PDB file of C-alpha atoms in Angstrom:
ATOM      1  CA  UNK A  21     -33.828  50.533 -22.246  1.00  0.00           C
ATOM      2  CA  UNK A  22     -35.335  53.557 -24.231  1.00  0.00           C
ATOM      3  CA  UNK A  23     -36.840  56.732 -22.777  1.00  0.00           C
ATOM      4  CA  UNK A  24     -37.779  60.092 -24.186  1.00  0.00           C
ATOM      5  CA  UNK A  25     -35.776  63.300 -22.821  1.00  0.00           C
ATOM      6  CA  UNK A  26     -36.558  66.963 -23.701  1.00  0.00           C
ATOM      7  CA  UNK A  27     -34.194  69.050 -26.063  1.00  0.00           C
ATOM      8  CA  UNK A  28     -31.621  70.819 -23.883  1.00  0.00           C
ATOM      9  CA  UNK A  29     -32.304  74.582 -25.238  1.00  0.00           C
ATOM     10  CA  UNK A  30     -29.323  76.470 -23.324  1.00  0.00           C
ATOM     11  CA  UNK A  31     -26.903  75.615 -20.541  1.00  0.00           C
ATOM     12  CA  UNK A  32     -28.494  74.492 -16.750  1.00  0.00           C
ATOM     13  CA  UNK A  33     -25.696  76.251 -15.249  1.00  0.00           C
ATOM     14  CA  UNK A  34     -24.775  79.699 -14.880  1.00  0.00           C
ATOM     15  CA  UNK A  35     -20.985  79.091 -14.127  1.00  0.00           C
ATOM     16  CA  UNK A  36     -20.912  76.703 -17.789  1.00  0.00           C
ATOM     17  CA  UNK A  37     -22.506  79.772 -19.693  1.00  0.00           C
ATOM     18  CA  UNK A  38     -20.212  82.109 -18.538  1.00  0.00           C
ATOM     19  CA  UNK A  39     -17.314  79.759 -19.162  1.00  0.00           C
ATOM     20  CA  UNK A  40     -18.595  79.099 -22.767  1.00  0.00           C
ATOM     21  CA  UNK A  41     -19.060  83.210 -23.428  1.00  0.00           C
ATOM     22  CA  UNK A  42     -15.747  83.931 -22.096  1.00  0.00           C
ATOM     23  CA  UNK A  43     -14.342  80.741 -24.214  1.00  0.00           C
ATOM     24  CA  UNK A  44     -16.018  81.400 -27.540  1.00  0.00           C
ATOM     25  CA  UNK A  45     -13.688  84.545 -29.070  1.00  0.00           C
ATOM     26  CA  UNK A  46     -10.722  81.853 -27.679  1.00  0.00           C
ATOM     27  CA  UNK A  47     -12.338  79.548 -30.219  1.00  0.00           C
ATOM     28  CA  UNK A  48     -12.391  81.527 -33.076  1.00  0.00           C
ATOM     29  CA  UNK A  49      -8.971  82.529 -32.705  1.00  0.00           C
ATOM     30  CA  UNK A  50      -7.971  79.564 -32.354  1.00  0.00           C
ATOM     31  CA  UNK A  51      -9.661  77.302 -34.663  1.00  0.00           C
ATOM     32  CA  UNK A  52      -8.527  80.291 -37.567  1.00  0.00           C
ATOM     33  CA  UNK A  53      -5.354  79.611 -36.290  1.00  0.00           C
ATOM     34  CA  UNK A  54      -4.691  76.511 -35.869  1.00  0.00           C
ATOM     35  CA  UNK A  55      -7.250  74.236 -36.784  1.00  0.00           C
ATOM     36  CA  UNK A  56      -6.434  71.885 -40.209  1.00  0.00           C
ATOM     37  CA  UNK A  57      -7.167  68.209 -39.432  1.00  0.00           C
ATOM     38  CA  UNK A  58      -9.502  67.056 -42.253  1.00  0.00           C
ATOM     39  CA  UNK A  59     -13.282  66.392 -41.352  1.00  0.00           C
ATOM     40  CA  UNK A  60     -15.846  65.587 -44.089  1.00  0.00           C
ATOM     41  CA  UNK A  61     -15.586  68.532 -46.740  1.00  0.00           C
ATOM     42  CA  UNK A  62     -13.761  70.932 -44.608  1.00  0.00           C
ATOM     43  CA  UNK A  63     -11.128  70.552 -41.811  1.00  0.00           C
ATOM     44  CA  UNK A  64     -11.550  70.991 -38.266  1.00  0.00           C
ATOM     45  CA  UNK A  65     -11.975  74.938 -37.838  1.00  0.00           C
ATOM     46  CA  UNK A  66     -15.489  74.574 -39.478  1.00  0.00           C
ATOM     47  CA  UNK A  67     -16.107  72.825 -36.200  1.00  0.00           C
ATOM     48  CA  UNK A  68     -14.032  73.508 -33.307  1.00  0.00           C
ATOM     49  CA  UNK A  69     -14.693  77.923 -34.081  1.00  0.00           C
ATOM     50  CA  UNK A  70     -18.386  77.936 -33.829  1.00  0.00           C
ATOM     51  CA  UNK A  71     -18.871  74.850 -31.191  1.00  0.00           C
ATOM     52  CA  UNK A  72     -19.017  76.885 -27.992  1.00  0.00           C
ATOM     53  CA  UNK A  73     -21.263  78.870 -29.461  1.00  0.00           C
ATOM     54  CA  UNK A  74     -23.686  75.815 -30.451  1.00  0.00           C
ATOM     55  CA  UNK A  75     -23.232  74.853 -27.059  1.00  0.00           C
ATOM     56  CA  UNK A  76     -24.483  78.231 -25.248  1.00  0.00           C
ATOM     57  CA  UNK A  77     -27.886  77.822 -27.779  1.00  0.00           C
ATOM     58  CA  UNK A  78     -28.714  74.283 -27.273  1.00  0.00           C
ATOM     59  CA  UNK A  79     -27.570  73.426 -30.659  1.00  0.00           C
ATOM     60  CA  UNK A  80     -24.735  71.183 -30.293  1.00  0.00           C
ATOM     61  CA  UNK A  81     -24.289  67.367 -29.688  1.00  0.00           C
ATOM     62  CA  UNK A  82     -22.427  67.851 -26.595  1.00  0.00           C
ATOM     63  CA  UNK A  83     -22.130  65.875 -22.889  1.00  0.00           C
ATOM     64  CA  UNK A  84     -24.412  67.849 -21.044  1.00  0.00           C
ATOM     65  CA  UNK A  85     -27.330  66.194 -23.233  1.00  0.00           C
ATOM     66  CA  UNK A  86     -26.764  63.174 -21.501  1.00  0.00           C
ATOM     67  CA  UNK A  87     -25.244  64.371 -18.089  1.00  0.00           C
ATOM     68  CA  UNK A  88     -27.498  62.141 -16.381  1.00  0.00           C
ATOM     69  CA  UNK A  89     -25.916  59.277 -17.950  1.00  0.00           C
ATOM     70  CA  UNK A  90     -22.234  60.411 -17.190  1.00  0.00           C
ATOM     71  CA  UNK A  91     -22.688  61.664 -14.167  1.00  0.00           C
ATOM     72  CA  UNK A  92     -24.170  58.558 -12.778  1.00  0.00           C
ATOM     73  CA  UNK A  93     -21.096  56.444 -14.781  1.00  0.00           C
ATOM     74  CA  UNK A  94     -18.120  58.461 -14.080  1.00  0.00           C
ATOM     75  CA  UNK A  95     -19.049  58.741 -10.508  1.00  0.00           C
ATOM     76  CA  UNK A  96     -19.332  55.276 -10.038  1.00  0.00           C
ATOM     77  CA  UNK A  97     -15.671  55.337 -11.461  1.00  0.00           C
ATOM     78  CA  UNK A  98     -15.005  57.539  -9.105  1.00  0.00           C
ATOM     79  CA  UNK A  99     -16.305  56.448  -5.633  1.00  0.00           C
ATOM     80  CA  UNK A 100     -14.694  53.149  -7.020  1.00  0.00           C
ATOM     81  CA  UNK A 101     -11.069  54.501  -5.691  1.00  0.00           C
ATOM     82  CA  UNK A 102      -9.585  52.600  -8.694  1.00  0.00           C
ATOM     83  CA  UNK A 103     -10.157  55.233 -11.568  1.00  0.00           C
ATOM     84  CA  UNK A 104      -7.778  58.216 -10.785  1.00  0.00           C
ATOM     85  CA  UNK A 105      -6.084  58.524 -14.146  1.00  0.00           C
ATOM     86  CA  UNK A 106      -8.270  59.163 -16.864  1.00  0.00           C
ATOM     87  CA  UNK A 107      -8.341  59.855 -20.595  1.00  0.00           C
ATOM     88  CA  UNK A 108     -10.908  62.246 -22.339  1.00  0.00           C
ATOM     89  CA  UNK A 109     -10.140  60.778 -25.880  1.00  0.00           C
ATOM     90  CA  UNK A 110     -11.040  63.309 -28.729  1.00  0.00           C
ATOM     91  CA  UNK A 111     -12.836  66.120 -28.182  1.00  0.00           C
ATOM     92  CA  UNK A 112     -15.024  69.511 -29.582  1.00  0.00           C
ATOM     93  CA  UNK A 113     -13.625  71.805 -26.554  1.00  0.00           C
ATOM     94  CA  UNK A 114     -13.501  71.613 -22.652  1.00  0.00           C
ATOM     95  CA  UNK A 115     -17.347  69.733 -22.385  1.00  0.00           C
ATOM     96  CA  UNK A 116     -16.330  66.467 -21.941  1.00  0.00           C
ATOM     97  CA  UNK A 117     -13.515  67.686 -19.192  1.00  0.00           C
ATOM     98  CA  UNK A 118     -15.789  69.421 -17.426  1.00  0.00           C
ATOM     99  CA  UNK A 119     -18.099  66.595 -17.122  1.00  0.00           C
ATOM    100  CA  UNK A 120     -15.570  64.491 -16.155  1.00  0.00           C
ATOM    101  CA  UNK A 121     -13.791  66.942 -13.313  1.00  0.00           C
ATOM    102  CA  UNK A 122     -17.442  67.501 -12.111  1.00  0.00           C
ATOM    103  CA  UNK A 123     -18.026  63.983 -11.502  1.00  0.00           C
ATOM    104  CA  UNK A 124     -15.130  63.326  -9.715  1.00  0.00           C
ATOM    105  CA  UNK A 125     -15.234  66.481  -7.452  1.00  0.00           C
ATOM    106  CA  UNK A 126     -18.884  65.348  -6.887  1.00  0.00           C
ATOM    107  CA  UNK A 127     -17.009  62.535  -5.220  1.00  0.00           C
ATOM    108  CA  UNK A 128     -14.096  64.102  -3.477  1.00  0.00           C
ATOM    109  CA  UNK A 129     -12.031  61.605  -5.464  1.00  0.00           C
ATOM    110  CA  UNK A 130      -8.696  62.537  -7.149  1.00  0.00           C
ATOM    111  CA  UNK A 131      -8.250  62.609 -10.901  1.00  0.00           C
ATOM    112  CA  UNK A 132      -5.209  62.623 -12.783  1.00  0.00           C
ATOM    113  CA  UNK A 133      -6.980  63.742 -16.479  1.00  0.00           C
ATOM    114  CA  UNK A 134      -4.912  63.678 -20.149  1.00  0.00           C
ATOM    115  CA  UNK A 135      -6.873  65.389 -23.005  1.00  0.00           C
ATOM    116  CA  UNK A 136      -5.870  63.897 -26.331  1.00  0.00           C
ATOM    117  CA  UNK A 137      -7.139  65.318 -29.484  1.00  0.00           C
ATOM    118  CA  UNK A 138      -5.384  65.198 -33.356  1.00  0.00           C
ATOM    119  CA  UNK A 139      -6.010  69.149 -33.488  1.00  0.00           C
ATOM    120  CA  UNK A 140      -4.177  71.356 -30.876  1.00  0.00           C
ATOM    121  CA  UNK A 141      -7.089  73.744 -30.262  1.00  0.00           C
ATOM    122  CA  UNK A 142      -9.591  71.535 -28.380  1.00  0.00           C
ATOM    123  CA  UNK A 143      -6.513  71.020 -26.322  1.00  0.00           C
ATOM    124  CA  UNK A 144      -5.707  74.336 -25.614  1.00  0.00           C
ATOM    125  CA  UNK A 145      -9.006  75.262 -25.240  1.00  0.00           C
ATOM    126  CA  UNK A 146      -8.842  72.058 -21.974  1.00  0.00           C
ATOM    127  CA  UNK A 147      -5.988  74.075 -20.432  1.00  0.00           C
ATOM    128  CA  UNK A 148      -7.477  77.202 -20.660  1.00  0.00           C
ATOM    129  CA  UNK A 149     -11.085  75.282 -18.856  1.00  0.00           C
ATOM    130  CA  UNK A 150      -8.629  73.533 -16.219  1.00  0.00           C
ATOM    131  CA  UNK A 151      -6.704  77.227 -15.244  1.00  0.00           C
ATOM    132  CA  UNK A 152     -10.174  78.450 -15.075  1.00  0.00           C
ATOM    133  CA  UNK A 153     -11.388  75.813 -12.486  1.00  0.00           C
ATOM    134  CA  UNK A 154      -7.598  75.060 -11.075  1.00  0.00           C
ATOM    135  CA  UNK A 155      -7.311  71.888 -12.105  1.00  0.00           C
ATOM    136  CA  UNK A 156      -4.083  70.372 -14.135  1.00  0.00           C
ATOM    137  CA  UNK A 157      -4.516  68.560 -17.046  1.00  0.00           C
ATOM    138  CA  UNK A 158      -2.297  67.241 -19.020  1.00  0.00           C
ATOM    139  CA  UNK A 159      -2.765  67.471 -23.147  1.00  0.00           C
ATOM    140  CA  UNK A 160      -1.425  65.815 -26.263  1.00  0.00           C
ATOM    141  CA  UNK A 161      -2.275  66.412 -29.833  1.00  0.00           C
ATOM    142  CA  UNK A 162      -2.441  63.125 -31.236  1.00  0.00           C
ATOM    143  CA  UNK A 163      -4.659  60.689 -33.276  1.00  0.00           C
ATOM    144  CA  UNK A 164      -6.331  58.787 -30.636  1.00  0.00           C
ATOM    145  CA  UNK A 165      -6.475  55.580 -32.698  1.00  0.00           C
ATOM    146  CA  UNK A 166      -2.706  55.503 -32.541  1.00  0.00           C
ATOM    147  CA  UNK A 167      -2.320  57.307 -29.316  1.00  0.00           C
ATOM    148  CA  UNK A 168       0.128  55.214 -26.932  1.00  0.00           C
ATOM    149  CA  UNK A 169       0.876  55.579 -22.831  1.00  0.00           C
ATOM    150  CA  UNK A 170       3.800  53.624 -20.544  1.00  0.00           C
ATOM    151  CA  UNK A 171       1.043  53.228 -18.276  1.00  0.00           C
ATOM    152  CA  UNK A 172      -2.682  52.613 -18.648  1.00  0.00           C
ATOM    153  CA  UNK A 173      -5.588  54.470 -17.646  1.00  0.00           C
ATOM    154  CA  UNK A 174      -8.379  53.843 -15.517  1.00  0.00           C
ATOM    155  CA  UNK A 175     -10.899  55.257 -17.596  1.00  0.00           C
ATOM    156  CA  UNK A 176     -11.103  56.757 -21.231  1.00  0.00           C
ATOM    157  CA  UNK A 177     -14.336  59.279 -21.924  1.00  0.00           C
ATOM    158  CA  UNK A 178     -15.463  60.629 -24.691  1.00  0.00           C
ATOM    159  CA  UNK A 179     -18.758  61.381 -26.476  1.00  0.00           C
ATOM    160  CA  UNK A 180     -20.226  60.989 -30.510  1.00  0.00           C
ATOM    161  CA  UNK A 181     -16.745  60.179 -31.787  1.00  0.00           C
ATOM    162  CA  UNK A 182     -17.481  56.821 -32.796  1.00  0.00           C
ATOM    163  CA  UNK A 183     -19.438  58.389 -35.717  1.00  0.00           C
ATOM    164  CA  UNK A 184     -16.749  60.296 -37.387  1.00  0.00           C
ATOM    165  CA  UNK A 185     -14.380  57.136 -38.451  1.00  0.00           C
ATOM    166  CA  UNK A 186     -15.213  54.935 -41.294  1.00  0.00           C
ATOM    167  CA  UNK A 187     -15.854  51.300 -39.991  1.00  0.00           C
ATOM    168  CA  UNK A 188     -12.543  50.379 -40.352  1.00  0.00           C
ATOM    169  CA  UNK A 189     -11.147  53.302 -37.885  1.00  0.00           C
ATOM    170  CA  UNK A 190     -13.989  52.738 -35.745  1.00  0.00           C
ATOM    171  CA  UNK A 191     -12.421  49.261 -35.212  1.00  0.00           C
ATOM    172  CA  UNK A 192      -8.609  50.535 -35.002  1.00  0.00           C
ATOM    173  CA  UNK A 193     -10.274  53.680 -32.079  1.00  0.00           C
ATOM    174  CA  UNK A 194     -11.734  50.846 -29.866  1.00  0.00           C
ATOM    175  CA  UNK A 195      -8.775  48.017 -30.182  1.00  0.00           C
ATOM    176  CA  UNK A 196      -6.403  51.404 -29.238  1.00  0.00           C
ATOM    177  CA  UNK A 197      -8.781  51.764 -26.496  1.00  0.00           C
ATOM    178  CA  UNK A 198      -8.331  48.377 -25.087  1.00  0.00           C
ATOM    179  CA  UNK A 199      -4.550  48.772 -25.287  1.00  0.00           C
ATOM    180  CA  UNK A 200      -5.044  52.160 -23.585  1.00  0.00           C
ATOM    181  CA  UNK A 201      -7.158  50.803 -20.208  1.00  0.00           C
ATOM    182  CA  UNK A 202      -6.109  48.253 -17.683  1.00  0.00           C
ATOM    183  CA  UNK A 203      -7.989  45.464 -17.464  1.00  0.00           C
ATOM    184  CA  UNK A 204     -10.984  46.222 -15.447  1.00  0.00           C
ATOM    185  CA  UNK A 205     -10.719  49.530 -16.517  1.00  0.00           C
ATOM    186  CA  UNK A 206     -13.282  51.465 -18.600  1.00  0.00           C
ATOM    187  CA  UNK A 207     -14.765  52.979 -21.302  1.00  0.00           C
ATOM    188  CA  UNK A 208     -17.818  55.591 -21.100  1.00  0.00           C
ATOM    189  CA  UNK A 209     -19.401  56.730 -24.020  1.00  0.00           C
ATOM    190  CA  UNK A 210     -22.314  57.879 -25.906  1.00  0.00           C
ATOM    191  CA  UNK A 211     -22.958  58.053 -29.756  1.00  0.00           C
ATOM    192  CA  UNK A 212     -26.329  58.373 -32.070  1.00  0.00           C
ATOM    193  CA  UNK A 213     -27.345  55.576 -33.211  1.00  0.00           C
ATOM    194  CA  UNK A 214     -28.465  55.316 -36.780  1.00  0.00           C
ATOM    195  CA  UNK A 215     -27.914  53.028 -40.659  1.00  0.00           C
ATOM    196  CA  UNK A 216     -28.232  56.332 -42.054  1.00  0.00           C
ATOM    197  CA  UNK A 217     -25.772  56.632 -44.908  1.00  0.00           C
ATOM    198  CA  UNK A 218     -22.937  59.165 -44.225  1.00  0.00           C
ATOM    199  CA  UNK A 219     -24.068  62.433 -45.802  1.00  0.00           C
ATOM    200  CA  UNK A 220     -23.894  66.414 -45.560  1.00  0.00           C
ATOM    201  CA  UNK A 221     -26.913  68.547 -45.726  1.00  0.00           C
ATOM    202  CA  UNK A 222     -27.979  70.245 -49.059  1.00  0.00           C
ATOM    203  CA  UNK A 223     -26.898  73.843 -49.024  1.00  0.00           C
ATOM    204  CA  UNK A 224     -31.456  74.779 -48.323  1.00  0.00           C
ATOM    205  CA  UNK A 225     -30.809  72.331 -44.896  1.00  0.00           C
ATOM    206  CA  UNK A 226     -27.629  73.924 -44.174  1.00  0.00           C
ATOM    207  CA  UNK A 227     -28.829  77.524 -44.425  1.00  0.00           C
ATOM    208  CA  UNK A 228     -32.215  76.950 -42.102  1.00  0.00           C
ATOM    209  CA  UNK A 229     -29.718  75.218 -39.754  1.00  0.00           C
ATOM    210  CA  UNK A 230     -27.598  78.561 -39.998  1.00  0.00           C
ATOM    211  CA  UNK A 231     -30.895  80.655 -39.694  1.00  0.00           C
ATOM    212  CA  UNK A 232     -31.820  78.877 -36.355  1.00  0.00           C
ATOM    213  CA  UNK A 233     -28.715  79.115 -35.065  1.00  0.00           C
ATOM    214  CA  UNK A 234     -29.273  83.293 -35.844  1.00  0.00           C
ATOM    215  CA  UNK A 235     -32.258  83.649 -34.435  1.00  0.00           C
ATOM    216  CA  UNK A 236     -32.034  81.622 -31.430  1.00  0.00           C
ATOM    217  CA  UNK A 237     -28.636  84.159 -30.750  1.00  0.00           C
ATOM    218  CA  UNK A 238     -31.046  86.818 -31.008  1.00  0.00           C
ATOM    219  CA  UNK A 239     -33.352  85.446 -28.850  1.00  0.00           C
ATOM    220  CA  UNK A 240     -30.508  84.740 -26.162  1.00  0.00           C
ATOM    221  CA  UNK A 241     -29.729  88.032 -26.456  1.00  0.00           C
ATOM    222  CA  UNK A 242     -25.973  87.002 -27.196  1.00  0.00           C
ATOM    223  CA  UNK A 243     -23.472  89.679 -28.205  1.00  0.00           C
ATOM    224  CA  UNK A 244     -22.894  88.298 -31.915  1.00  0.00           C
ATOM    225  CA  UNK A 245     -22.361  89.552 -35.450  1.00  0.00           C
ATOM    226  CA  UNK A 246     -25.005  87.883 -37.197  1.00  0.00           C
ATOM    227  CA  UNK A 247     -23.623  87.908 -40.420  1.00  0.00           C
ATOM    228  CA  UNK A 248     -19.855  85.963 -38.732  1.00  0.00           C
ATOM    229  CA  UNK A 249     -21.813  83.523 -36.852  1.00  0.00           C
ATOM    230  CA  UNK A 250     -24.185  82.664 -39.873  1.00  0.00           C
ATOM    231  CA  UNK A 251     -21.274  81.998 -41.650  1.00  0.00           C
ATOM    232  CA  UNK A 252     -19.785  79.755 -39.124  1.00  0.00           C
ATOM    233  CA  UNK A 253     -23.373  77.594 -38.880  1.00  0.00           C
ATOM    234  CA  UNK A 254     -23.228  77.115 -42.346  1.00  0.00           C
ATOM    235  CA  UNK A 255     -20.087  76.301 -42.677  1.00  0.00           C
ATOM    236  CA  UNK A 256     -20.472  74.148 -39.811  1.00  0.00           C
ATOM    237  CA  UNK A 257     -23.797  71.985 -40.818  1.00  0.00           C
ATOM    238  CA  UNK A 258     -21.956  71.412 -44.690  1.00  0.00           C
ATOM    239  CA  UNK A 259     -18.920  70.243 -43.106  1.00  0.00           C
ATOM    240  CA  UNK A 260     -19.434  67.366 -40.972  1.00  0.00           C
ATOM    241  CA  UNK A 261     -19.848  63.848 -42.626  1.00  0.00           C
ATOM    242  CA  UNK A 262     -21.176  61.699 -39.851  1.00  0.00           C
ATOM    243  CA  UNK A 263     -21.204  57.793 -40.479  1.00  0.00           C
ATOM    244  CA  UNK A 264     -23.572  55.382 -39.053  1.00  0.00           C
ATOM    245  CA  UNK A 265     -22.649  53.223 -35.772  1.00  0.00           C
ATOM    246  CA  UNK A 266     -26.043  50.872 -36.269  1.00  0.00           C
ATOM    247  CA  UNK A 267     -28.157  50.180 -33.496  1.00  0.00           C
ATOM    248  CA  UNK A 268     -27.635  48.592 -30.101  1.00  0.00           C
ATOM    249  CA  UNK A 269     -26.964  45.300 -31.351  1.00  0.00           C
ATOM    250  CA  UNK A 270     -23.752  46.673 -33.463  1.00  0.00           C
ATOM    251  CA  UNK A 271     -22.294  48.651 -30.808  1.00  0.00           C
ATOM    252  CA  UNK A 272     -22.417  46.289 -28.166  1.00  0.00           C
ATOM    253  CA  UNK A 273     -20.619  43.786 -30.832  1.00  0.00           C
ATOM    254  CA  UNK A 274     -18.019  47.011 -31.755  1.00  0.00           C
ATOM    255  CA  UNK A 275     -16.394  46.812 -28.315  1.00  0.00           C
ATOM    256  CA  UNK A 276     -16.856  42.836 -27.858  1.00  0.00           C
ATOM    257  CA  UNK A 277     -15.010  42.231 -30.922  1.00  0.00           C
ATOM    258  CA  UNK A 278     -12.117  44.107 -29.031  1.00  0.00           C
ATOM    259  CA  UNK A 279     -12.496  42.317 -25.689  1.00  0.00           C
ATOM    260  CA  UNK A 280     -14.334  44.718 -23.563  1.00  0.00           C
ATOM    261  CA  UNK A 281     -17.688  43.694 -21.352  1.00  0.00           C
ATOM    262  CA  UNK A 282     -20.516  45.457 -21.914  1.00  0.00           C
ATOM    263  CA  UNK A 283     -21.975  46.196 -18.181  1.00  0.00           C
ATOM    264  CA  UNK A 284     -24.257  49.331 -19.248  1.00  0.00           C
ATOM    265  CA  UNK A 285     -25.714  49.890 -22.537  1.00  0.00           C
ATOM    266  CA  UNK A 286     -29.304  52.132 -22.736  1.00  0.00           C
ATOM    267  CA  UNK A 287     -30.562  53.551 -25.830  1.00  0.00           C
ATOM    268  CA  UNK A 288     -32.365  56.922 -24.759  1.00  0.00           C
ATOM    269  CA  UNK A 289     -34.855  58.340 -27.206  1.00  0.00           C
ATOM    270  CA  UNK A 290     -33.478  62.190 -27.398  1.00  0.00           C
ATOM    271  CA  UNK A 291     -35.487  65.296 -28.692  1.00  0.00           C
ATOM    272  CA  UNK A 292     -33.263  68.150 -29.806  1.00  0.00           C
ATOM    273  CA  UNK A 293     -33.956  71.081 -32.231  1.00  0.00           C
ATOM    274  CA  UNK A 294     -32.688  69.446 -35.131  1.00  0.00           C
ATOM    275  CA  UNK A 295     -34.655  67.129 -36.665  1.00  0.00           C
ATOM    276  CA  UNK A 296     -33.956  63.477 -37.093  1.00  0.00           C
ATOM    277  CA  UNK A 297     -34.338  63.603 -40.514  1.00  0.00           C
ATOM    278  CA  UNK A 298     -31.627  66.619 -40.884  1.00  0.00           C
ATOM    279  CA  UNK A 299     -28.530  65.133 -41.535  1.00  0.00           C
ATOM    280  CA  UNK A 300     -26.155  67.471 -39.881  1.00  0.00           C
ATOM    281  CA  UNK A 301     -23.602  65.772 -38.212  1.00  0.00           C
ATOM    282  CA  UNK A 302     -22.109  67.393 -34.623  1.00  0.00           C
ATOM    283  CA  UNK A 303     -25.798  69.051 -34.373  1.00  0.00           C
ATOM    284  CA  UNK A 304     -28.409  68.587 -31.252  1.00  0.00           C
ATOM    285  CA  UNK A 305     -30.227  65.969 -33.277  1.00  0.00           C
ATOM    286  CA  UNK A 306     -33.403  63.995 -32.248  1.00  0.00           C
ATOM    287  CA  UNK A 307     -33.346  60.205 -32.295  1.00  0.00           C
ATOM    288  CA  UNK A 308     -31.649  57.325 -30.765  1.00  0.00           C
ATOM    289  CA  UNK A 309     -28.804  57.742 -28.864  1.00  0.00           C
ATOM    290  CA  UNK A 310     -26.444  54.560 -27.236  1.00  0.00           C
ATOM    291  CA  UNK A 311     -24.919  55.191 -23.442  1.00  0.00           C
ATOM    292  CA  UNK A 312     -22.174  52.606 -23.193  1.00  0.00           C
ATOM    293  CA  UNK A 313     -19.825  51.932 -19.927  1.00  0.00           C
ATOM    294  CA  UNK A 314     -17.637  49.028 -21.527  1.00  0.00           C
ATOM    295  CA  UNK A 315     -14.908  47.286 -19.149  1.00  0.00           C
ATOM    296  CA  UNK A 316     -11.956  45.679 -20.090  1.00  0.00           C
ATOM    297  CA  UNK A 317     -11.587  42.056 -19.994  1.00  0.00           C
TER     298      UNK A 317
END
């Protein structure tokens, strides 16, 4: 199935812009803290200290771009009664919690949530989002493909990680997954879908990415030092090396190989403000995009 959806510019929701403002500076700290797991050219701080800003402009490859899609999946979950411990596996920040606690609230169903990320500020950053909304979670910093639990989940979530392992983690991620859920439990995911090579911009791509990213602040008439958050955006865009999942065809294969069922697999045909062509990785890009709800066999 393939539709067209509009670029999301800025947050729906007053409550998640206020969350993200009052998150961001926790970011930066942070991620110049405590951020060193190696992505692409950089390590994780070129990511994880300018993403909530991203987020508050519409600029980031995030959940809410597809909360339609997760909503609808993760409440199904849900109002299943069978899907109370859950797994957000890898994450930017607290997006892909809040999705999930919003989905199960939505449902009055309870939720027993573990963040697990390879870089301790994503995770912090998830405690800090679940004091904020009272709810516990419960974090680990660990690589996910390795990750192990005395007791399986119900559910793992996650969005656009598939793209950052080579095709031979992407394999070891989604057989760890398996041994993660029950059977009959779940996987719900989304990733861009693309044969593009793997590739960072050119420094000309990565400083009009960084110029949008400026001007849009300006326009949002967000508290910022321009000259700090270009930085970041550059920094960002010529960090990330993205490789390519394929099309709907591979994916759907990715997690059969591994003995899940695919029961839900549409291909939505996403603007954003990044063009498809623009080969930033982690951005708001426009193209094809795979929505995935795999179950274990």
């Amino acid at each position: 199935m393939t539709v067209s959806a509009p670029a999301q510019q800025s947050p729906r929701e007053p409550e998640t812009a206020a969350l993200l403002e009052r998150s961001a500076p926790l970011a930066r700290l942070l991620a110049d803290s405590l951020c060193r797991a190696p992505i692409g050219r950089d390590h994780c701080g070129a990511l994880h200290g300018v993403w909530p800003d991203l987020r508050l402009l519409g600029a980031a490859a995030e959940p809410d771009r597809h909360a339609a899609f997760y909503a609808d999946a993760l409440a199904a979950r849900a109002a299943a009664g069978a899907s109370e411990r859950v797994l957000v596996s890898g994450c930017a920040d607290w997006g892909m919690l809040a999705t999930t606690v919003s989905a199960y609230r939505h449902q009055a169903a309870p939720l027993d949530v573990t963040v697990v990320d390879r870089c301790p500020t994503p995770t912090l950053l998830c405690a800090w989002y679940g004091a904020q909304v009272g709810m516990p979670v419960r974090t680990a910093v660990a690589d996910v493909g390795e990750y192990q639990e005395s007791r399986p989940f119900d559910l793992i979530c996650t969005h656009s990680l598939l793209r950052y392992p080579v095709l031979e983690g992407r394999h070891r991620l989604v057989e760890n997954w398996r041994k993660l859920v029950r059977p009959g439990g779940a996987v719900v995911t989304v990733t861009r879908l693309s044969r593009e090579p793997a590739s960072s911009p050119d420094p000309e791509s990565a400083r009009r990415f960084a110029d949008r990213i400026v001007r849009r602040c300006a326009e949002l008439g967000l508290d910022r030092d321009p000259i700090e958050l270009r930085a970041r955006a550059e920094r960002f865009s010529t960090a990330q090396v993205a490789h390519a999942v394929g099309d709907a065809t591979d994916l759907r294969e990715l997690f059969e190989q591994h003995g899940f069922e695919v029961v839900r697999l549409e291909t939505p045909q996403l603007e954003g403000p990044v063009h498809v062509r623009e080969p930033i990785g982690g951005a708001a890009r426009s193209g094809s995009y795979g929505e995935i709800v795999a179950v274990r066999r």
